[in-house]
Amino acid sequence: MSHYIPPKVWSAKDSDQGKFSGINRPTAGSRFEQELPQGKKPLQIYSLGTPNGIKVTIMLEELRELGIEAADYDLFKISIMDGDQFGSDFVAINPNSKIPALLDRSQEPNIRVFESASILLYLAEKFDKLMPSDPAGRTEVLNWLFWQTGAAPFVGGGFGHFFNYAPEKLEYPINRFTMETKRQLDLLDKEFARKPYIAGDDYTIADIAIWSWYGRLAQDALYDGAYEFLDLDSYSHLKEWTDHIAQRPAVQRGLAADYKDIK
Ligand SMILES: N[C@@H](CCC(=O)N[C@@H](CS)C(=O)NCC(=O)O)C(=O)O
């Protein structure tokens, strides 16, 4: 195990951020003036095809599939490795500087929506789709939606980071986050053993949120070598749910969505 003795006061200049050295800073807020383009559609999406980003394109394509024209959208690419998320226009939509972000121009004043789960909920409620309205059904969807937003950072920021992105392979964090990631996979596998969708009999925004992370992991689409390392073959119910959802035309279109340049 490598030894690190923390200084009394931490300083960013002493920290090695590996692949993310160019973008990570310990401060929030905009770093430069930026004018984001806007298209003509009611919804403007500023995003990227990451697990959090695809939640939004899949949801919008599901709404399109249901024939909802008011869910038409322009999709712009925020290149996070180039730091587009720190420009003034993006920060005005999401002060947290993370994709995805939505600007709803069908209302005056326009409504900004950030946090992928907040965007899913906003769209589900706006169009009254993919979310039950009875209190018990709605609460179960929210249970799983909130579960996803709390759980996935252990997978992405924890397991994925230390297994895939960190400059060296460190046993302690890889063990810690693999343990938790496998516990989450086992939880989902046990849930899908007894129901077709995460909140019961119907496909909802909770499936979209969870599929975008755990389905993509089960498709071996996230981190090199992770499928074998996590023994994803052993989560058969999760895999069945993953494959079933992957066949939805809206999911396929959401994954293949075309992001327009902002510059
Ligand atoms: N909790 C947020 C997380 C969003 C997030 O972490 N987005 C990443 C890409 S998946 C990002 O924009 N990273 C850029 C950065 O950290 O500077 C959500 O669900 O929307």
PDB file of C-alpha atoms and ligand atoms in Angstrom:
ATOM      1  CA  MET A   1       0.000   0.000   0.000  1.00  0.00           C
ATOM      2  CA  SER A   2       1.392   3.482  -0.818  1.00  0.00           C
ATOM      3  CA  HIS A   3       1.882   5.862   2.101  1.00  0.00           C
ATOM      4  CA  TYR A   4       0.522   9.371   2.132  1.00  0.00           C
ATOM      5  CA  ILE A   5       0.814  11.697   5.073  1.00  0.00           C
ATOM      6  CA  PRO A   6      -1.797  14.438   4.638  1.00  0.00           C
ATOM      7  CA  PRO A   7      -0.484  17.972   5.189  1.00  0.00           C
ATOM      8  CA  LYS A   8      -2.222  20.127   7.855  1.00  0.00           C
ATOM      9  CA  VAL A   9      -4.066  22.053   5.130  1.00  0.00           C
ATOM     10  CA  TRP A  10      -4.819  20.487   1.748  1.00  0.00           C
ATOM     11  CA  SER A  11      -3.804  22.404  -1.378  1.00  0.00           C
ATOM     12  CA  ALA A  12      -4.908  21.726  -4.948  1.00  0.00           C
ATOM     13  CA  LYS A  13      -1.421  22.251  -6.369  1.00  0.00           C
ATOM     14  CA  ASP A  14      -0.120  19.180  -4.512  1.00  0.00           C
ATOM     15  CA  SER A  15      -2.840  16.880  -5.851  1.00  0.00           C
ATOM     16  CA  ASP A  16      -2.447  14.608  -8.853  1.00  0.00           C
ATOM     17  CA  GLN A  17      -5.802  14.378 -10.612  1.00  0.00           C
ATOM     18  CA  GLY A  18      -4.586  12.076 -13.371  1.00  0.00           C
ATOM     19  CA  LYS A  19      -6.710  12.305 -16.482  1.00  0.00           C
ATOM     20  CA  PHE A  20      -8.808  15.090 -14.939  1.00  0.00           C
ATOM     21  CA  SER A  21      -5.926  17.418 -14.032  1.00  0.00           C
ATOM     22  CA  GLY A  22      -6.933  19.867 -16.701  1.00  0.00           C
ATOM     23  CA  ILE A  23     -10.478  20.373 -15.427  1.00  0.00           C
ATOM     24  CA  ASN A  24     -10.711  19.715 -11.689  1.00  0.00           C
ATOM     25  CA  ARG A  25     -10.483  22.694  -9.354  1.00  0.00           C
ATOM     26  CA  PRO A  26     -11.661  23.069  -5.752  1.00  0.00           C
ATOM     27  CA  THR A  27     -13.889  26.015  -6.632  1.00  0.00           C
ATOM     28  CA  ALA A  28     -17.301  26.346  -8.283  1.00  0.00           C
ATOM     29  CA  GLY A  29     -18.623  29.003 -10.655  1.00  0.00           C
ATOM     30  CA  SER A  30     -18.039  30.099 -14.198  1.00  0.00           C
ATOM     31  CA  ARG A  31     -14.470  30.352 -15.493  1.00  0.00           C
ATOM     32  CA  PHE A  32     -15.018  32.160 -18.801  1.00  0.00           C
ATOM     33  CA  GLU A  33     -17.619  34.023 -20.871  1.00  0.00           C
ATOM     34  CA  GLN A  34     -19.584  31.712 -23.147  1.00  0.00           C
ATOM     35  CA  GLU A  35     -22.557  32.040 -25.464  1.00  0.00           C
ATOM     36  CA  LEU A  36     -24.337  28.730 -25.919  1.00  0.00           C
ATOM     37  CA  PRO A  37     -26.297  28.258 -29.159  1.00  0.00           C
ATOM     38  CA  GLN A  38     -30.060  27.667 -29.034  1.00  0.00           C
ATOM     39  CA  GLY A  39     -32.114  25.795 -31.595  1.00  0.00           C
ATOM     40  CA  LYS A  40     -35.785  26.220 -32.476  1.00  0.00           C
ATOM     41  CA  LYS A  41     -37.280  23.317 -30.498  1.00  0.00           C
ATOM     42  CA  PRO A  42     -39.078  23.738 -27.179  1.00  0.00           C
ATOM     43  CA  LEU A  43     -36.418  21.911 -25.175  1.00  0.00           C
ATOM     44  CA  GLN A  44     -32.711  22.722 -25.297  1.00  0.00           C
ATOM     45  CA  ILE A  45     -30.412  19.997 -23.985  1.00  0.00           C
ATOM     46  CA  TYR A  46     -26.747  20.622 -23.178  1.00  0.00           C
ATOM     47  CA  SER A  47     -25.186  17.266 -22.527  1.00  0.00           C
ATOM     48  CA  LEU A  48     -22.938  14.371 -23.557  1.00  0.00           C
ATOM     49  CA  GLY A  49     -23.443  10.629 -24.080  1.00  0.00           C
ATOM     50  CA  THR A  50     -22.273   9.546 -20.598  1.00  0.00           C
ATOM     51  CA  PRO A  51     -24.407   7.370 -18.275  1.00  0.00           C
ATOM     52  CA  ASN A  52     -25.979  10.505 -16.794  1.00  0.00           C
ATOM     53  CA  GLY A  53     -26.376  12.126 -20.207  1.00  0.00           C
ATOM     54  CA  ILE A  54     -28.098   9.178 -21.913  1.00  0.00           C
ATOM     55  CA  LYS A  55     -30.873   9.194 -19.298  1.00  0.00           C
ATOM     56  CA  VAL A  56     -32.148  12.398 -20.894  1.00  0.00           C
ATOM     57  CA  THR A  57     -31.901  11.393 -24.556  1.00  0.00           C
ATOM     58  CA  ILE A  58     -33.548   8.041 -23.799  1.00  0.00           C
ATOM     59  CA  MET A  59     -36.376   9.794 -21.942  1.00  0.00           C
ATOM     60  CA  LEU A  60     -36.919  12.300 -24.753  1.00  0.00           C
ATOM     61  CA  GLU A  61     -36.913   9.535 -27.344  1.00  0.00           C
ATOM     62  CA  GLU A  62     -39.446   7.584 -25.257  1.00  0.00           C
ATOM     63  CA  LEU A  63     -41.658  10.687 -25.253  1.00  0.00           C
ATOM     64  CA  ARG A  64     -41.193  11.028 -29.019  1.00  0.00           C
ATOM     65  CA  GLU A  65     -42.155   7.373 -29.380  1.00  0.00           C
ATOM     66  CA  LEU A  66     -45.367   8.225 -27.536  1.00  0.00           C
ATOM     67  CA  GLY A  67     -46.028  10.923 -30.135  1.00  0.00           C
ATOM     68  CA  ILE A  68     -45.460  13.945 -27.876  1.00  0.00           C
ATOM     69  CA  GLU A  69     -44.357  16.743 -30.196  1.00  0.00           C
ATOM     70  CA  ALA A  70     -43.881  19.213 -27.364  1.00  0.00           C
ATOM     71  CA  ALA A  71     -40.993  17.031 -26.205  1.00  0.00           C
ATOM     72  CA  ASP A  72     -39.019  17.885 -29.331  1.00  0.00           C
ATOM     73  CA  TYR A  73     -35.488  18.960 -28.502  1.00  0.00           C
ATOM     74  CA  ASP A  74     -32.214  20.397 -29.710  1.00  0.00           C
ATOM     75  CA  LEU A  75     -29.204  18.513 -28.412  1.00  0.00           C
ATOM     76  CA  PHE A  76     -25.861  20.229 -27.925  1.00  0.00           C
ATOM     77  CA  LYS A  77     -22.549  18.714 -26.983  1.00  0.00           C
ATOM     78  CA  ILE A  78     -20.849  19.908 -23.832  1.00  0.00           C
ATOM     79  CA  SER A  79     -17.327  18.544 -24.044  1.00  0.00           C
ATOM     80  CA  ILE A  80     -16.459  18.061 -20.379  1.00  0.00           C
ATOM     81  CA  MET A  81     -12.788  17.251 -21.056  1.00  0.00           C
ATOM     82  CA  ASP A  82     -12.504  20.633 -22.807  1.00  0.00           C
ATOM     83  CA  GLY A  83     -14.178  22.363 -19.843  1.00  0.00           C
ATOM     84  CA  ASP A  84     -17.327  23.571 -21.672  1.00  0.00           C
ATOM     85  CA  GLN A  85     -19.280  22.997 -18.435  1.00  0.00           C
ATOM     86  CA  PHE A  86     -17.478  25.938 -16.820  1.00  0.00           C
ATOM     87  CA  GLY A  87     -18.627  28.551 -19.355  1.00  0.00           C
ATOM     88  CA  SER A  88     -20.951  31.329 -18.170  1.00  0.00           C
ATOM     89  CA  ASP A  89     -24.024  30.253 -20.175  1.00  0.00           C
ATOM     90  CA  PHE A  90     -23.797  26.630 -19.032  1.00  0.00           C
ATOM     91  CA  VAL A  91     -23.242  27.645 -15.408  1.00  0.00           C
ATOM     92  CA  ALA A  92     -26.354  29.835 -15.636  1.00  0.00           C
ATOM     93  CA  ILE A  93     -28.335  26.669 -16.431  1.00  0.00           C
ATOM     94  CA  ASN A  94     -26.437  24.412 -14.042  1.00  0.00           C
ATOM     95  CA  PRO A  95     -24.422  26.166 -11.302  1.00  0.00           C
ATOM     96  CA  ASN A  96     -22.980  22.730 -10.443  1.00  0.00           C
ATOM     97  CA  SER A  97     -21.171  22.575 -13.854  1.00  0.00           C
ATOM     98  CA  LYS A  98     -22.139  18.993 -14.712  1.00  0.00           C
ATOM     99  CA  ILE A  99     -23.993  17.589 -17.686  1.00  0.00           C
ATOM    100  CA  PRO A 100     -26.862  16.995 -18.391  1.00  0.00           C
ATOM    101  CA  ALA A 101     -28.728  20.316 -18.317  1.00  0.00           C
ATOM    102  CA  LEU A 102     -32.068  21.308 -19.818  1.00  0.00           C
ATOM    103  CA  LEU A 103     -33.563  24.663 -20.690  1.00  0.00           C
ATOM    104  CA  ASP A 104     -37.320  24.536 -21.225  1.00  0.00           C
ATOM    105  CA  ARG A 105     -38.209  27.392 -23.547  1.00  0.00           C
ATOM    106  CA  SER A 106     -41.869  26.451 -23.836  1.00  0.00           C
ATOM    107  CA  GLN A 107     -42.516  28.501 -20.688  1.00  0.00           C
ATOM    108  CA  GLU A 108     -41.939  32.169 -19.934  1.00  0.00           C
ATOM    109  CA  PRO A 109     -39.747  32.706 -18.070  1.00  0.00           C
ATOM    110  CA  ASN A 110     -37.774  29.708 -19.302  1.00  0.00           C
ATOM    111  CA  ILE A 111     -37.217  26.938 -16.780  1.00  0.00           C
ATOM    112  CA  ARG A 112     -33.749  25.553 -16.141  1.00  0.00           C
ATOM    113  CA  VAL A 113     -33.421  21.957 -14.963  1.00  0.00           C
ATOM    114  CA  PHE A 114     -30.228  20.286 -13.793  1.00  0.00           C
ATOM    115  CA  GLU A 115     -29.411  16.928 -12.197  1.00  0.00           C
ATOM    116  CA  SER A 116     -30.321  14.026 -14.467  1.00  0.00           C
ATOM    117  CA  ALA A 117     -32.960  12.623 -12.100  1.00  0.00           C
ATOM    118  CA  SER A 118     -34.550  16.035 -11.708  1.00  0.00           C
ATOM    119  CA  ILE A 119     -34.723  16.262 -15.515  1.00  0.00           C
ATOM    120  CA  LEU A 120     -36.380  12.816 -15.728  1.00  0.00           C
ATOM    121  CA  LEU A 121     -38.918  13.770 -13.084  1.00  0.00           C
ATOM    122  CA  TYR A 122     -39.550  17.166 -14.669  1.00  0.00           C
ATOM    123  CA  LEU A 123     -40.254  15.623 -18.071  1.00  0.00           C
ATOM    124  CA  ALA A 124     -42.353  12.792 -16.612  1.00  0.00           C
ATOM    125  CA  GLU A 125     -44.528  15.286 -14.756  1.00  0.00           C
ATOM    126  CA  LYS A 126     -44.702  17.815 -17.578  1.00  0.00           C
ATOM    127  CA  PHE A 127     -45.988  15.208 -20.026  1.00  0.00           C
ATOM    128  CA  ASP A 128     -47.624  12.875 -17.513  1.00  0.00           C
ATOM    129  CA  LYS A 129     -45.756   9.819 -18.812  1.00  0.00           C
ATOM    130  CA  LEU A 130     -43.530   7.022 -17.499  1.00  0.00           C
ATOM    131  CA  MET A 131     -44.505   7.784 -13.916  1.00  0.00           C
ATOM    132  CA  PRO A 132     -47.585   6.451 -12.101  1.00  0.00           C
ATOM    133  CA  SER A 133     -49.844   8.998 -10.454  1.00  0.00           C
ATOM    134  CA  ASP A 134     -51.176   6.925  -7.552  1.00  0.00           C
ATOM    135  CA  PRO A 135     -49.294   7.642  -4.296  1.00  0.00           C
ATOM    136  CA  ALA A 136     -47.980   4.106  -3.810  1.00  0.00           C
ATOM    137  CA  GLY A 137     -46.772   3.679  -7.399  1.00  0.00           C
ATOM    138  CA  ARG A 138     -45.294   7.168  -7.571  1.00  0.00           C
ATOM    139  CA  THR A 139     -43.469   6.722  -4.271  1.00  0.00           C
ATOM    140  CA  GLU A 140     -41.926   3.440  -5.396  1.00  0.00           C
ATOM    141  CA  VAL A 141     -40.617   5.122  -8.557  1.00  0.00           C
ATOM    142  CA  LEU A 142     -39.169   7.946  -6.468  1.00  0.00           C
ATOM    143  CA  ASN A 143     -37.608   5.420  -4.059  1.00  0.00           C
ATOM    144  CA  TRP A 144     -35.641   3.892  -6.916  1.00  0.00           C
ATOM    145  CA  LEU A 145     -34.908   7.176  -8.640  1.00  0.00           C
ATOM    146  CA  PHE A 146     -33.377   8.594  -5.460  1.00  0.00           C
ATOM    147  CA  TRP A 147     -31.632   5.275  -4.845  1.00  0.00           C
ATOM    148  CA  GLN A 148     -29.969   5.571  -8.248  1.00  0.00           C
ATOM    149  CA  THR A 149     -28.666   9.088  -7.673  1.00  0.00           C
ATOM    150  CA  GLY A 150     -27.250   8.120  -4.279  1.00  0.00           C
ATOM    151  CA  ALA A 151     -25.859   4.745  -5.329  1.00  0.00           C
ATOM    152  CA  ALA A 152     -24.251   5.341  -8.735  1.00  0.00           C
ATOM    153  CA  PRO A 153     -21.471   7.666  -7.518  1.00  0.00           C
ATOM    154  CA  PHE A 154     -20.022   4.654  -5.663  1.00  0.00           C
ATOM    155  CA  VAL A 155     -19.908   2.910  -9.041  1.00  0.00           C
ATOM    156  CA  GLY A 156     -18.784   5.832 -11.234  1.00  0.00           C
ATOM    157  CA  GLY A 157     -16.803   8.058  -8.877  1.00  0.00           C
ATOM    158  CA  GLY A 158     -15.635   5.112  -6.780  1.00  0.00           C
ATOM    159  CA  PHE A 159     -15.230   1.820  -8.619  1.00  0.00           C
ATOM    160  CA  GLY A 160     -14.975   3.217 -12.160  1.00  0.00           C
ATOM    161  CA  HIS A 161     -12.525   5.902 -11.132  1.00  0.00           C
ATOM    162  CA  PHE A 162     -10.109   3.674  -9.239  1.00  0.00           C
ATOM    163  CA  PHE A 163     -10.454   0.649 -11.541  1.00  0.00           C
ATOM    164  CA  ASN A 164     -10.283   2.543 -14.799  1.00  0.00           C
ATOM    165  CA  TYR A 165      -9.078   6.144 -14.552  1.00  0.00           C
ATOM    166  CA  ALA A 166      -6.750   6.530 -11.548  1.00  0.00           C
ATOM    167  CA  PRO A 167      -3.055   6.857 -12.525  1.00  0.00           C
ATOM    168  CA  GLU A 168      -2.202   3.725 -10.492  1.00  0.00           C
ATOM    169  CA  LYS A 169      -4.143   0.648  -9.419  1.00  0.00           C
ATOM    170  CA  LEU A 170      -4.647   0.939  -5.666  1.00  0.00           C
ATOM    171  CA  GLU A 171      -5.885  -2.133  -3.855  1.00  0.00           C
ATOM    172  CA  TYR A 172      -7.670  -0.464  -0.948  1.00  0.00           C
ATOM    173  CA  PRO A 173     -10.080   1.805  -2.900  1.00  0.00           C
ATOM    174  CA  ILE A 174     -10.630  -0.822  -5.612  1.00  0.00           C
ATOM    175  CA  ASN A 175     -11.613  -3.371  -2.954  1.00  0.00           C
ATOM    176  CA  ARG A 176     -13.806  -0.903  -1.108  1.00  0.00           C
ATOM    177  CA  PHE A 177     -15.762   0.250  -4.168  1.00  0.00           C
ATOM    178  CA  THR A 178     -15.915  -3.205  -5.777  1.00  0.00           C
ATOM    179  CA  MET A 179     -17.521  -4.539  -2.609  1.00  0.00           C
ATOM    180  CA  GLU A 180     -20.204  -1.825  -2.738  1.00  0.00           C
ATOM    181  CA  THR A 181     -20.697  -2.067  -6.515  1.00  0.00           C
ATOM    182  CA  LYS A 182     -21.246  -5.825  -6.285  1.00  0.00           C
ATOM    183  CA  ARG A 183     -23.625  -5.355  -3.368  1.00  0.00           C
ATOM    184  CA  GLN A 184     -25.671  -2.957  -5.528  1.00  0.00           C
ATOM    185  CA  LEU A 185     -25.593  -5.370  -8.482  1.00  0.00           C
ATOM    186  CA  ASP A 186     -26.807  -8.161  -6.208  1.00  0.00           C
ATOM    187  CA  LEU A 187     -29.599  -5.935  -4.890  1.00  0.00           C
ATOM    188  CA  LEU A 188     -30.795  -5.219  -8.433  1.00  0.00           C
ATOM    189  CA  ASP A 189     -30.457  -8.862  -9.435  1.00  0.00           C
ATOM    190  CA  LYS A 190     -32.644  -9.914  -6.501  1.00  0.00           C
ATOM    191  CA  GLU A 191     -35.231  -7.239  -7.333  1.00  0.00           C
ATOM    192  CA  PHE A 192     -35.401  -8.271 -10.990  1.00  0.00           C
ATOM    193  CA  ALA A 193     -35.823 -11.920  -9.978  1.00  0.00           C
ATOM    194  CA  ARG A 194     -39.350 -11.089  -8.880  1.00  0.00           C
ATOM    195  CA  LYS A 195     -40.584  -8.269 -11.149  1.00  0.00           C
ATOM    196  CA  PRO A 196     -40.095  -7.127 -14.742  1.00  0.00           C
ATOM    197  CA  TYR A 197     -39.290  -3.487 -13.979  1.00  0.00           C
ATOM    198  CA  ILE A 198     -37.684  -1.857 -10.981  1.00  0.00           C
ATOM    199  CA  ALA A 199     -40.882  -0.282  -9.610  1.00  0.00           C
ATOM    200  CA  GLY A 200     -43.180  -3.176 -10.540  1.00  0.00           C
ATOM    201  CA  ASP A 201     -45.053  -4.104 -13.691  1.00  0.00           C
ATOM    202  CA  ASP A 202     -44.440  -0.934 -15.694  1.00  0.00           C
ATOM    203  CA  TYR A 203     -41.433   0.663 -17.322  1.00  0.00           C
ATOM    204  CA  THR A 204     -40.802   4.060 -15.670  1.00  0.00           C
ATOM    205  CA  ILE A 205     -38.223   6.821 -15.337  1.00  0.00           C
ATOM    206  CA  ALA A 206     -36.615   4.754 -12.549  1.00  0.00           C
ATOM    207  CA  ASP A 207     -35.755   2.069 -15.125  1.00  0.00           C
ATOM    208  CA  ILE A 208     -34.280   4.723 -17.408  1.00  0.00           C
ATOM    209  CA  ALA A 209     -32.111   6.111 -14.590  1.00  0.00           C
ATOM    210  CA  ILE A 210     -30.919   2.693 -13.419  1.00  0.00           C
ATOM    211  CA  TRP A 211     -30.446   1.192 -16.882  1.00  0.00           C
ATOM    212  CA  SER A 212     -28.209   4.097 -17.905  1.00  0.00           C
ATOM    213  CA  TRP A 213     -25.677   3.022 -15.269  1.00  0.00           C
ATOM    214  CA  TYR A 214     -26.239  -0.586 -14.275  1.00  0.00           C
ATOM    215  CA  GLY A 215     -27.615  -1.714 -17.629  1.00  0.00           C
ATOM    216  CA  ARG A 216     -24.636  -0.173 -19.389  1.00  0.00           C
ATOM    217  CA  LEU A 217     -22.308  -1.883 -16.911  1.00  0.00           C
ATOM    218  CA  ALA A 218     -24.084  -5.190 -17.605  1.00  0.00           C
ATOM    219  CA  GLN A 219     -23.636  -4.544 -21.336  1.00  0.00           C
ATOM    220  CA  ASP A 220     -19.890  -4.164 -20.716  1.00  0.00           C
ATOM    221  CA  ALA A 221     -20.105  -0.621 -22.061  1.00  0.00           C
ATOM    222  CA  LEU A 222     -18.515   1.363 -19.230  1.00  0.00           C
ATOM    223  CA  TYR A 223     -15.056   0.306 -18.026  1.00  0.00           C
ATOM    224  CA  ASP A 224     -12.488  -1.921 -19.743  1.00  0.00           C
ATOM    225  CA  GLY A 225     -12.216  -5.268 -17.978  1.00  0.00           C
ATOM    226  CA  ALA A 226     -15.006  -4.498 -15.499  1.00  0.00           C
ATOM    227  CA  TYR A 227     -17.429  -7.100 -16.839  1.00  0.00           C
ATOM    228  CA  GLU A 228     -15.071  -9.932 -16.003  1.00  0.00           C
ATOM    229  CA  PHE A 229     -13.713  -8.366 -12.810  1.00  0.00           C
ATOM    230  CA  LEU A 230     -17.211  -7.870 -11.367  1.00  0.00           C
ATOM    231  CA  ASP A 231     -18.350 -11.259 -12.710  1.00  0.00           C
ATOM    232  CA  LEU A 232     -21.359  -9.640 -14.375  1.00  0.00           C
ATOM    233  CA  ASP A 233     -22.316 -12.961 -15.957  1.00  0.00           C
ATOM    234  CA  SER A 234     -23.511 -14.093 -12.549  1.00  0.00           C
ATOM    235  CA  TYR A 235     -26.281 -11.442 -12.306  1.00  0.00           C
ATOM    236  CA  SER A 236     -28.680 -13.194 -14.674  1.00  0.00           C
ATOM    237  CA  HIS A 237     -31.873 -11.320 -13.741  1.00  0.00           C
ATOM    238  CA  LEU A 238     -30.147  -7.969 -14.095  1.00  0.00           C
ATOM    239  CA  LYS A 239     -28.867  -9.082 -17.487  1.00  0.00           C
ATOM    240  CA  GLU A 240     -32.307 -10.175 -18.622  1.00  0.00           C
ATOM    241  CA  TRP A 241     -33.794  -6.790 -17.662  1.00  0.00           C
ATOM    242  CA  THR A 242     -30.828  -5.057 -19.348  1.00  0.00           C
ATOM    243  CA  ASP A 243     -31.289  -6.944 -22.622  1.00  0.00           C
ATOM    244  CA  HIS A 244     -35.037  -6.442 -22.604  1.00  0.00           C
ATOM    245  CA  ILE A 245     -34.750  -2.665 -22.191  1.00  0.00           C
ATOM    246  CA  ALA A 246     -31.928  -2.474 -24.738  1.00  0.00           C
ATOM    247  CA  GLN A 247     -34.391  -3.625 -27.395  1.00  0.00           C
ATOM    248  CA  ARG A 248     -36.616  -0.573 -26.970  1.00  0.00           C
ATOM    249  CA  PRO A 249     -36.325   1.623 -30.092  1.00  0.00           C
ATOM    250  CA  ALA A 250     -36.239   4.767 -27.932  1.00  0.00           C
ATOM    251  CA  VAL A 251     -33.306   3.406 -25.952  1.00  0.00           C
ATOM    252  CA  GLN A 252     -31.424   2.629 -29.154  1.00  0.00           C
ATOM    253  CA  ARG A 253     -32.148   6.112 -30.510  1.00  0.00           C
ATOM    254  CA  GLY A 254     -31.234   7.721 -27.181  1.00  0.00           C
ATOM    255  CA  LEU A 255     -27.848   5.996 -27.265  1.00  0.00           C
ATOM    256  CA  ALA A 256     -27.212   6.971 -30.886  1.00  0.00           C
ATOM    257  CA  ALA A 257     -28.333  10.591 -30.467  1.00  0.00           C
ATOM    258  CA  ASP A 258     -26.427  13.184 -32.440  1.00  0.00           C
ATOM    259  CA  TYR A 259     -24.931  16.015 -30.372  1.00  0.00           C
ATOM    260  CA  LYS A 260     -24.434  19.309 -32.204  1.00  0.00           C
ATOM    261  CA  ASP A 261     -21.248  21.300 -31.637  1.00  0.00           C
ATOM    262  CA  ILE A 262     -21.554  24.469 -29.568  1.00  0.00           C
ATOM    263  CA  LYS A 263     -18.695  26.297 -31.276  1.00  0.00           C
TER     264      LYS A 263
HETATM  265  N1  LIG B   1     -25.634  14.009 -10.054  1.00  0.00           N
HETATM  266  C1  LIG B   1     -25.394  14.515 -11.379  1.00  0.00           C
HETATM  267  C2  LIG B   1     -24.064  14.024 -11.852  1.00  0.00           C
HETATM  268  C3  LIG B   1     -23.696  14.574 -13.203  1.00  0.00           C
HETATM  269  C4  LIG B   1     -22.251  14.293 -13.558  1.00  0.00           C
HETATM  270  O1  LIG B   1     -21.457  13.838 -12.733  1.00  0.00           O
HETATM  271  N2  LIG B   1     -21.907  14.584 -14.808  1.00  0.00           N
HETATM  272  C5  LIG B   1     -20.543  14.369 -15.261  1.00  0.00           C
HETATM  273  C6  LIG B   1     -20.541  13.540 -16.533  1.00  0.00           C
HETATM  274  S1  LIG B   1     -21.423  12.030 -16.337  1.00  0.00           S
HETATM  275  C7  LIG B   1     -19.894  15.712 -15.577  1.00  0.00           C
HETATM  276  O2  LIG B   1     -20.533  16.601 -16.121  1.00  0.00           O
HETATM  277  N3  LIG B   1     -18.619  15.865 -15.233  1.00  0.00           N
HETATM  278  C8  LIG B   1     -17.889  17.052 -15.533  1.00  0.00           C
HETATM  279  C9  LIG B   1     -17.094  17.552 -14.362  1.00  0.00           C
HETATM  280  O3  LIG B   1     -17.120  16.915 -13.295  1.00  0.00           O
HETATM  281  O4  LIG B   1     -16.465  18.606 -14.496  1.00  0.00           O
HETATM  282  C10 LIG B   1     -26.526  14.072 -12.327  1.00  0.00           C
HETATM  283  O5  LIG B   1     -27.068  12.987 -12.116  1.00  0.00           O
HETATM  284  O6  LIG B   1     -26.860  14.823 -13.252  1.00  0.00           O
END
